[in-house]
Amino acid sequence: MADLAAIILAAGKGTRMKSELVKVMHPLAGAPMVAWPVESAREAGASRIVAVIGHQAETIREYFAGQADISFALQEEQLGTGHAVACAAGPLAGFTGMVLILCGDVPLIRSQTLRAMAQTHAASGAVLTVLTTHLENPCGYGRIMRGFDGRVIRIVEERDATPEERSLSEINAGIYCADASFLFEAVSRLGSDNAQGEYYLTDIVTQAAERGLRCSAHPVADPVEVMGVNDRVQLAEAARHARRRIAEALMLDGVTIVDPAATYIDRGVVAGRDTTVHPGVHLAGETRIGSGCIVESGAVIKGSTLGDGCVVEPGAVIRNSRLGNYVVVKAGTVMEDAVVHDHAAIGPMAHLRPGTELGPQVKIGNFVETKKITMGEGSKASHLTYLGDATIGKNVNVGCGTITCNYDGVRKHRTVIGDDVFVGSDVQFVAPVTIGRNSLIAAGTTVTRDVPPDSLAIARAPQVNKEGWKLKKREG
């Protein structure tokens, strides 16, 4: 909607969080709490968004940096919600459409609800529409007062309400849609004659009624949408609802999630059809998982891309990595900032450190560690090996216990191994060295010089047998 803007109230500190971090920046299922209402407003059609900020304003600015549709209004003193909206008048100067007012600590409001609310407001002829819901226990919320014709005539904050008013179950959700011309004129006339000495946004309802202007209510059936977050208990509850929504959306798109209540999937995660996610899995960040994958219990995948048909076994951790199709990541493997091409197999208990790139059909076995290496198609290092700062060609066999000795105490040096090289067990490459293609490095060799192609390299200390040594040792 080109004629729709949004104000996000995000200036409060949130003392009940008992945190050094401002409340609205606490993470909720993969994004700061305040990012949720911002995205809902955007999806509802708001073309301009103003965030009213105060405590840790720069932290919030930095998070939204580069998002062209968001501007900021600074509320230096937190003098109430009405004052906060008044602070947003500057960035919206000249705007004549409808304005949504959302709370940065009410993260679960759906864009569909906001869109329906704006449409209802536009059709009703009201100058102000209030989002309401009914609660069995409305303690802490402002109560909706209606006139004989059903219109909203007043909102009473609980601390200012009479016992009869407190008995009402319809509450103010703190979310509004208003005509811009009415809204900014009304907040400029607010007073602070109340128990808190604040400028209540709710008082503009009374202003509308006194001037004979229409104020409507838009009810929402699910109270979860309007639950506020004031402490860490409520934050955890909101995260539970958010993740349930995320899981439901994925399941409706063809993903099998064995136990949604025991699976932790953040906002922004994408998974293809016929992928199966088992309990205890954490999928975070901008993770993309292809079709037909299996992610087994306890796996953690953050900010990574997996192709079709991948298998991630229990306890694997994949961070900021890119995997091709039909890659198998076996149990207990850890990888970070790695690239793995099609049909590779990693682990179990392997460690791929940043800068690792493995070609198609590469095998990295148990207790192998890699760092800043490229490994060509069909090569393998099956077990108990460290490969760092190395370029390894195609069809190379790296034997058990091989080490690239890449650090001399001052600088890192590179090992280069050509195609079709066979490296025996317990070999040390003292970099910088280059091994020519089709060479064989004998078991137990310490390589300190380049090896030409088609060569056999052997560097072992001569074997000495001391006959009778054990007998003499016993006699001594």
XYZ file of C-alpha atoms in Angstrom:
476
model
C 0.000 0.000 0.000
C 1.630 3.226 -1.184
C -0.501 5.209 1.298
C 0.554 3.164 4.340
C 3.396 3.977 6.723
C 4.403 2.425 10.036
C 5.826 3.656 13.323
C 7.690 1.131 15.489
C 7.965 2.102 19.160
C 11.393 0.878 20.263
C 12.817 3.477 22.654
C 12.407 1.740 26.017
C 15.239 0.103 27.922
C 13.336 -2.916 29.228
C 14.546 -3.069 32.828
C 12.756 -6.348 33.537
C 15.058 -8.100 31.063
C 17.873 -7.421 33.562
C 20.311 -7.057 30.716
C 22.956 -4.683 29.405
C 21.304 -5.054 25.988
C 18.241 -2.949 25.174
C 15.103 -5.113 25.231
C 14.062 -4.884 21.585
C 17.474 -6.107 20.404
C 17.293 -9.398 22.278
C 17.355 -12.243 19.750
C 14.125 -14.051 18.975
C 14.340 -17.099 16.685
C 17.160 -15.719 14.610
C 16.470 -11.969 14.570
C 16.286 -9.148 17.116
C 12.816 -8.814 18.592
C 12.261 -5.438 16.912
C 12.959 -6.904 13.468
C 9.769 -8.965 13.636
C 7.220 -6.112 13.708
C 9.328 -4.216 11.172
C 9.101 -7.144 8.756
C 5.376 -7.604 9.427
C 4.747 -3.935 8.639
C 6.789 -4.260 5.470
C 4.890 -7.366 4.360
C 1.590 -5.628 5.144
C 2.487 -2.978 2.586
C 4.053 -0.147 4.598
C 6.227 1.832 2.217
C 7.801 3.992 4.942
C 8.819 2.815 8.412
C 9.931 5.036 11.281
C 11.587 3.422 14.290
C 11.343 5.545 17.438
C 14.530 4.791 19.360
C 16.087 5.899 22.629
C 18.151 3.520 24.739
C 21.116 2.151 22.766
C 19.885 3.986 19.705
C 23.098 3.355 17.776
C 22.807 -0.408 18.259
C 19.397 -0.339 16.605
C 20.563 2.005 13.847
C 23.474 -0.277 13.043
C 21.257 -3.333 12.744
C 18.950 -1.644 10.220
C 21.736 0.137 8.334
C 21.247 -0.091 4.592
C 17.492 -0.686 4.742
C 16.271 2.271 2.710
C 12.637 2.180 3.838
C 13.528 2.712 7.515
C 14.216 6.049 9.135
C 14.661 6.910 12.801
C 13.240 9.319 15.355
C 15.064 9.817 18.641
C 13.018 9.924 21.852
C 15.613 11.277 24.258
C 13.274 11.135 27.266
C 10.813 8.265 27.531
C 7.659 10.216 28.364
C 5.126 7.672 27.171
C 3.763 6.181 23.969
C 2.015 9.370 22.913
C 5.255 11.297 23.179
C 7.026 8.566 21.185
C 4.555 8.872 18.307
C 4.918 12.663 18.393
C 8.667 12.171 17.915
C 7.927 10.349 14.628
C 6.059 13.338 13.167
C 9.227 14.819 11.667
C 10.228 11.842 9.478
C 6.607 11.533 8.304
C 6.090 15.252 7.621
C 3.829 15.664 4.608
C 2.570 12.070 4.689
C -1.230 11.980 4.290
C -2.046 8.275 4.269
C -2.646 5.731 7.011
C -0.140 5.051 9.769
C 0.296 1.731 11.564
C 1.646 2.019 15.098
C 3.427 -1.103 16.348
C 5.442 -1.991 19.431
C 8.988 -3.272 19.148
C 8.325 -5.682 22.003
C 5.207 -7.235 20.429
C 6.979 -9.412 17.874
C 4.375 -12.001 16.855
C 1.871 -9.777 15.082
C 1.197 -11.237 11.632
C 1.358 -9.215 8.443
C -2.019 -10.664 7.433
C -3.573 -9.150 10.555
C -2.032 -5.754 9.882
C -3.130 -5.811 6.261
C -6.705 -6.721 7.255
C -6.681 -4.012 9.911
C -5.571 -1.363 7.410
C -8.212 -2.457 4.920
C -10.918 -2.372 7.593
C -9.781 1.066 8.682
C -9.848 2.421 5.140
C -13.349 1.070 4.548
C -14.860 2.148 7.877
C -14.444 5.890 7.667
C -12.761 5.896 11.082
C -9.867 8.207 11.915
C -8.455 5.615 14.318
C -8.667 1.831 14.554
C -7.479 -0.087 17.621
C -6.383 -3.720 17.528
C -8.072 -5.618 20.373
C -8.376 -9.138 21.712
C -10.051 -10.905 24.615
C -8.010 -12.419 27.450
C -9.104 -14.692 30.271
C -6.659 -12.841 32.492
C -6.347 -9.255 31.194
C -4.190 -8.109 34.107
C -1.723 -5.404 33.040
C -3.517 -4.371 29.847
C -5.600 -1.318 29.044
C -9.350 -2.068 28.788
C -11.542 -1.156 25.811
C -14.552 1.022 26.619
C -17.327 0.958 24.013
C -20.306 3.207 23.507
C -23.913 2.124 23.011
C -23.307 1.786 19.258
C -20.242 -0.447 19.735
C -17.696 2.195 18.831
C -14.570 2.545 20.944
C -14.867 5.651 23.074
C -12.040 5.226 25.578
C -9.117 3.046 26.638
C -8.411 2.897 30.356
C -4.989 1.808 31.572
C -5.229 -0.752 34.351
C -3.557 1.472 36.920
C -6.195 4.125 36.263
C -9.178 1.754 35.942
C -12.006 1.217 38.394
C -12.763 -2.333 39.642
C -15.700 -2.522 37.211
C -13.504 -1.469 34.291
C -10.850 -3.999 35.282
C -13.428 -6.769 35.032
C -13.669 -6.271 31.252
C -11.824 -8.841 29.130
C -11.386 -6.906 25.861
C -7.944 -5.350 25.928
C -5.929 -2.885 23.913
C -3.158 -4.688 22.025
C -1.147 -1.485 21.685
C -1.360 -1.597 17.877
C -3.227 1.086 15.918
C -4.046 2.295 12.447
C -4.752 6.020 12.120
C -5.148 8.708 9.539
C -1.887 10.646 9.579
C -3.575 14.062 9.702
C -5.636 13.113 12.759
C -2.818 11.203 14.478
C -0.146 13.896 14.618
C -2.592 16.651 15.465
C -4.040 14.511 18.281
C -0.690 13.550 19.864
C 0.343 17.197 19.864
C -2.616 17.919 22.185
C -1.968 15.131 24.717
C -1.591 15.852 28.420
C 0.070 13.864 31.195
C -2.612 13.973 33.907
C -2.478 10.300 34.887
C -0.921 7.958 37.449
C 2.387 7.762 35.559
C 2.651 11.385 34.487
C 3.115 10.200 30.899
C 1.601 11.086 27.547
C -0.626 8.101 26.800
C -1.269 7.327 23.157
C -4.551 5.762 24.269
C -5.895 9.236 25.096
C -6.269 9.996 21.395
C -9.243 7.597 21.458
C -10.960 9.924 23.903
C -10.070 12.896 21.724
C -11.707 11.255 18.706
C -14.882 10.471 20.664
C -15.117 13.996 22.087
C -14.841 15.464 18.598
C -17.481 13.104 17.200
C -14.950 11.199 15.072
C -15.193 7.493 14.564
C -12.824 5.112 16.390
C -13.160 1.448 15.470
C -11.868 -1.797 16.938
C -10.315 -4.561 14.874
C -10.386 -7.790 16.917
C -7.739 -10.476 16.563
C -8.773 -14.006 17.471
C -5.384 -15.338 18.563
C -4.014 -13.505 21.639
C -0.547 -14.897 20.899
C -0.221 -12.361 18.091
C -0.324 -9.485 20.557
C 1.626 -10.933 23.465
C 4.175 -8.477 24.785
C 7.681 -9.422 25.870
C 8.870 -7.837 29.095
C 11.234 -10.425 30.563
C 13.215 -13.477 29.549
C 10.429 -15.881 30.467
C 8.124 -14.156 28.004
C 10.947 -13.989 25.455
C 11.334 -17.776 25.581
C 7.573 -18.204 25.240
C 7.473 -15.886 22.230
C 10.377 -17.778 20.643
C 8.504 -21.042 21.099
C 5.493 -19.653 19.237
C 7.687 -18.120 16.527
C 9.506 -21.377 15.874
C 6.246 -23.262 15.754
C 5.077 -20.910 13.006
C 8.329 -21.359 11.111
C 8.079 -25.148 11.361
C 4.456 -25.142 10.235
C 5.293 -23.071 7.160
C 8.103 -25.453 6.217
C 5.929 -28.507 6.748
C 3.189 -27.041 4.559
C 5.858 -26.581 1.874
C 6.760 -30.277 1.959
C 9.431 -30.570 4.661
C 9.128 -33.346 7.239
C 9.871 -32.129 10.759
C 9.645 -35.139 13.021
C 8.998 -33.202 16.239
C 8.485 -29.445 15.763
C 8.463 -28.820 19.519
C 11.981 -30.258 19.795
C 13.409 -28.580 16.685
C 14.924 -25.090 16.611
C 14.569 -23.377 13.240
C 15.190 -19.645 12.883
C 13.446 -17.132 10.710
C 14.908 -17.025 7.196
C 15.758 -20.739 6.966
C 14.678 -22.395 3.703
C 14.395 -26.139 3.071
C 13.302 -28.046 -0.007
C 10.643 -30.671 -0.439
C 11.105 -34.140 1.012
C 13.842 -32.983 3.354
C 13.562 -34.562 6.800
C 14.616 -32.761 9.979
C 14.933 -34.851 13.132
C 14.509 -33.708 16.767
C 17.169 -31.608 18.433
C 18.312 -29.976 15.196
C 19.250 -26.279 15.151
C 18.919 -24.468 11.812
C 19.992 -20.835 12.086
C 20.880 -17.774 10.050
C 20.404 -17.640 6.291
C 20.552 -21.411 5.949
C 19.383 -22.984 2.688
C 18.809 -26.735 2.485
C 17.951 -28.481 -0.757
C 15.401 -31.174 -1.527
C 15.555 -34.725 -0.254
C 18.072 -34.019 2.505
C 18.244 -35.696 5.903
C 19.338 -33.715 8.955
C 19.678 -36.058 11.910
C 19.295 -35.415 15.624
C 21.536 -32.870 17.296
C 22.964 -31.371 14.107
C 23.590 -27.610 14.051
C 23.605 -25.715 10.736
C 24.169 -21.957 10.733
C 24.287 -19.651 7.731
C 25.059 -22.456 5.295
C 23.809 -23.779 1.957
C 23.267 -27.489 1.326
C 22.412 -28.950 -2.060
C 19.939 -31.706 -2.818
C 20.195 -35.119 -1.206
C 22.665 -34.200 1.529
C 22.846 -36.217 4.757
C 23.943 -34.567 8.006
C 24.443 -37.109 10.770
C 23.944 -36.605 14.537
C 25.991 -33.949 16.281
C 27.497 -32.401 13.155
C 28.074 -28.639 13.220
C 28.125 -26.685 9.930
C 28.751 -22.936 10.002
C 28.852 -20.526 7.059
C 29.665 -23.299 4.596
C 28.483 -24.356 1.162
C 27.806 -27.973 0.320
C 26.973 -29.406 -3.085
C 24.564 -32.215 -3.882
C 24.620 -35.594 -2.127
C 27.278 -34.670 0.388
C 27.427 -36.828 3.524
C 28.539 -35.144 6.739
C 29.056 -37.865 9.302
C 28.515 -37.755 13.046
C 30.422 -35.243 15.141
C 31.990 -33.399 12.226
C 32.615 -29.655 12.549
C 33.077 -27.348 9.562
C 33.275 -23.589 9.247
C 33.657 -21.361 6.175
C 34.196 -24.421 3.998
C 33.152 -25.360 0.464
C 32.364 -28.991 -0.301
C 31.435 -30.157 -3.786
C 29.104 -32.944 -4.933
C 29.232 -36.497 -3.573
C 31.913 -35.779 -0.977
C 31.949 -37.588 2.372
C 33.195 -35.931 5.544
C 33.866 -37.550 8.916
C 32.980 -38.881 11.359
C 34.656 -36.483 13.791
C 36.405 -34.462 11.082
C 37.201 -30.767 11.428
C 37.089 -28.514 8.367
C 38.458 -25.118 9.328
C 38.034 -21.881 7.346
C 39.418 -21.835 3.833
C 38.832 -25.509 3.091
C 37.528 -26.407 -0.374
C 36.950 -30.039 -1.252
C 36.272 -31.201 -4.794
C 33.716 -33.774 -5.961
C 33.920 -37.270 -4.458
C 36.554 -36.258 -1.922
C 36.657 -38.291 1.271
C 37.758 -36.783 4.582
C 37.658 -39.425 7.289
C 37.606 -39.579 11.056
C 39.848 -37.246 13.045
C 41.125 -35.393 9.982
C 41.619 -31.646 10.303
C 41.912 -29.284 7.344
C 42.605 -25.557 7.100
C 43.115 -23.358 4.033
C 43.357 -26.244 1.611
C 41.978 -27.168 -1.759
C 41.591 -30.852 -2.525
C 40.890 -32.132 -6.004
C 38.285 -34.598 -7.229
C 38.490 -38.124 -5.884
C 41.219 -37.441 -3.331
C 40.971 -38.812 0.187
C 42.451 -38.509 3.638
C 40.772 -41.256 5.581
C 41.961 -40.781 9.159
C 44.158 -39.096 11.761
C 45.652 -36.398 9.544
C 46.318 -32.649 9.577
C 46.295 -30.797 6.256
C 46.883 -27.059 6.491
C 47.904 -24.473 3.889
C 47.990 -27.019 1.089
C 46.949 -27.488 -2.517
C 46.182 -31.119 -3.213
C 45.408 -32.411 -6.691
C 43.057 -35.093 -7.992
C 43.031 -38.749 -6.942
C 45.546 -38.243 -4.157
C 45.639 -40.768 -1.311
C 46.801 -39.257 1.972
C 47.781 -41.942 4.463
C 47.011 -42.090 8.160
C 49.041 -39.767 10.380
C 50.145 -37.401 7.628
C 50.991 -33.851 8.674
C 51.693 -30.731 6.640
C 54.188 -28.847 8.795
C 53.102 -25.405 7.683
C 54.342 -23.082 10.433
C 57.983 -22.261 11.183
C 57.193 -20.149 14.224
C 57.069 -16.914 12.226
C 55.332 -17.554 8.892
C 52.950 -20.052 7.305
C 54.166 -22.027 4.277
C 52.305 -24.009 1.631
C 52.485 -27.638 0.537
C 51.578 -28.481 -3.069
C 50.767 -32.080 -4.000
C 50.121 -32.954 -7.645
C 47.544 -35.341 -9.122
C 47.652 -39.106 -8.534
C 50.161 -38.946 -5.668
C 50.136 -41.725 -3.077
C 51.162 -40.599 0.406
C 51.946 -43.403 2.839
C 51.205 -43.373 6.537
C 53.036 -41.157 9.027
C 54.449 -38.713 6.481
C 55.476 -35.172 7.351
C 55.661 -32.470 4.672
C 57.937 -29.685 5.940
C 56.624 -26.768 3.900
C 57.271 -25.170 1.548
C 57.506 -28.285 -0.617
C 56.041 -29.391 -3.937
C 55.288 -33.012 -4.782
C 55.136 -33.832 -8.480
C 52.266 -35.782 -9.984
C 52.140 -39.579 -9.872
C 54.753 -39.789 -7.113
C 54.799 -42.116 -4.117
C 55.850 -40.924 -0.674
C 56.917 -43.912 1.415
C 55.481 -44.434 4.897
C 57.390 -42.686 7.653
C 59.038 -40.182 5.313
C 59.823 -36.618 6.339
C 59.777 -34.562 3.151
C 61.997 -31.476 3.262
C 62.704 -31.032 -0.469
C 60.587 -30.971 -3.602
C 59.792 -34.363 -5.148
C 59.835 -34.614 -8.972
C 56.933 -36.230 -10.838
C 56.863 -40.025 -11.154
C 59.261 -40.449 -8.224
C 59.520 -42.494 -5.045
C 60.528 -40.445 -2.011
C 61.951 -42.228 1.041
C 63.510 -40.426 3.983
C 63.916 -42.665 7.005
C 66.561 -43.021 9.668
C 68.397 -46.350 9.259
C 67.012 -49.154 11.360
C 69.361 -50.511 14.035
C 68.665 -53.823 15.778
C 70.378 -54.408 19.141
C 70.290 -58.161 19.579
C 69.965 -59.408 23.128
C 69.118 -55.916 24.402
C 66.104 -57.004 26.411
C 68.065 -59.809 28.111
C 70.907 -57.453 29.069
C 68.419 -54.897 30.334
C 66.842 -57.496 32.645
C 70.207 -58.628 33.950
C 71.156 -55.040 34.733
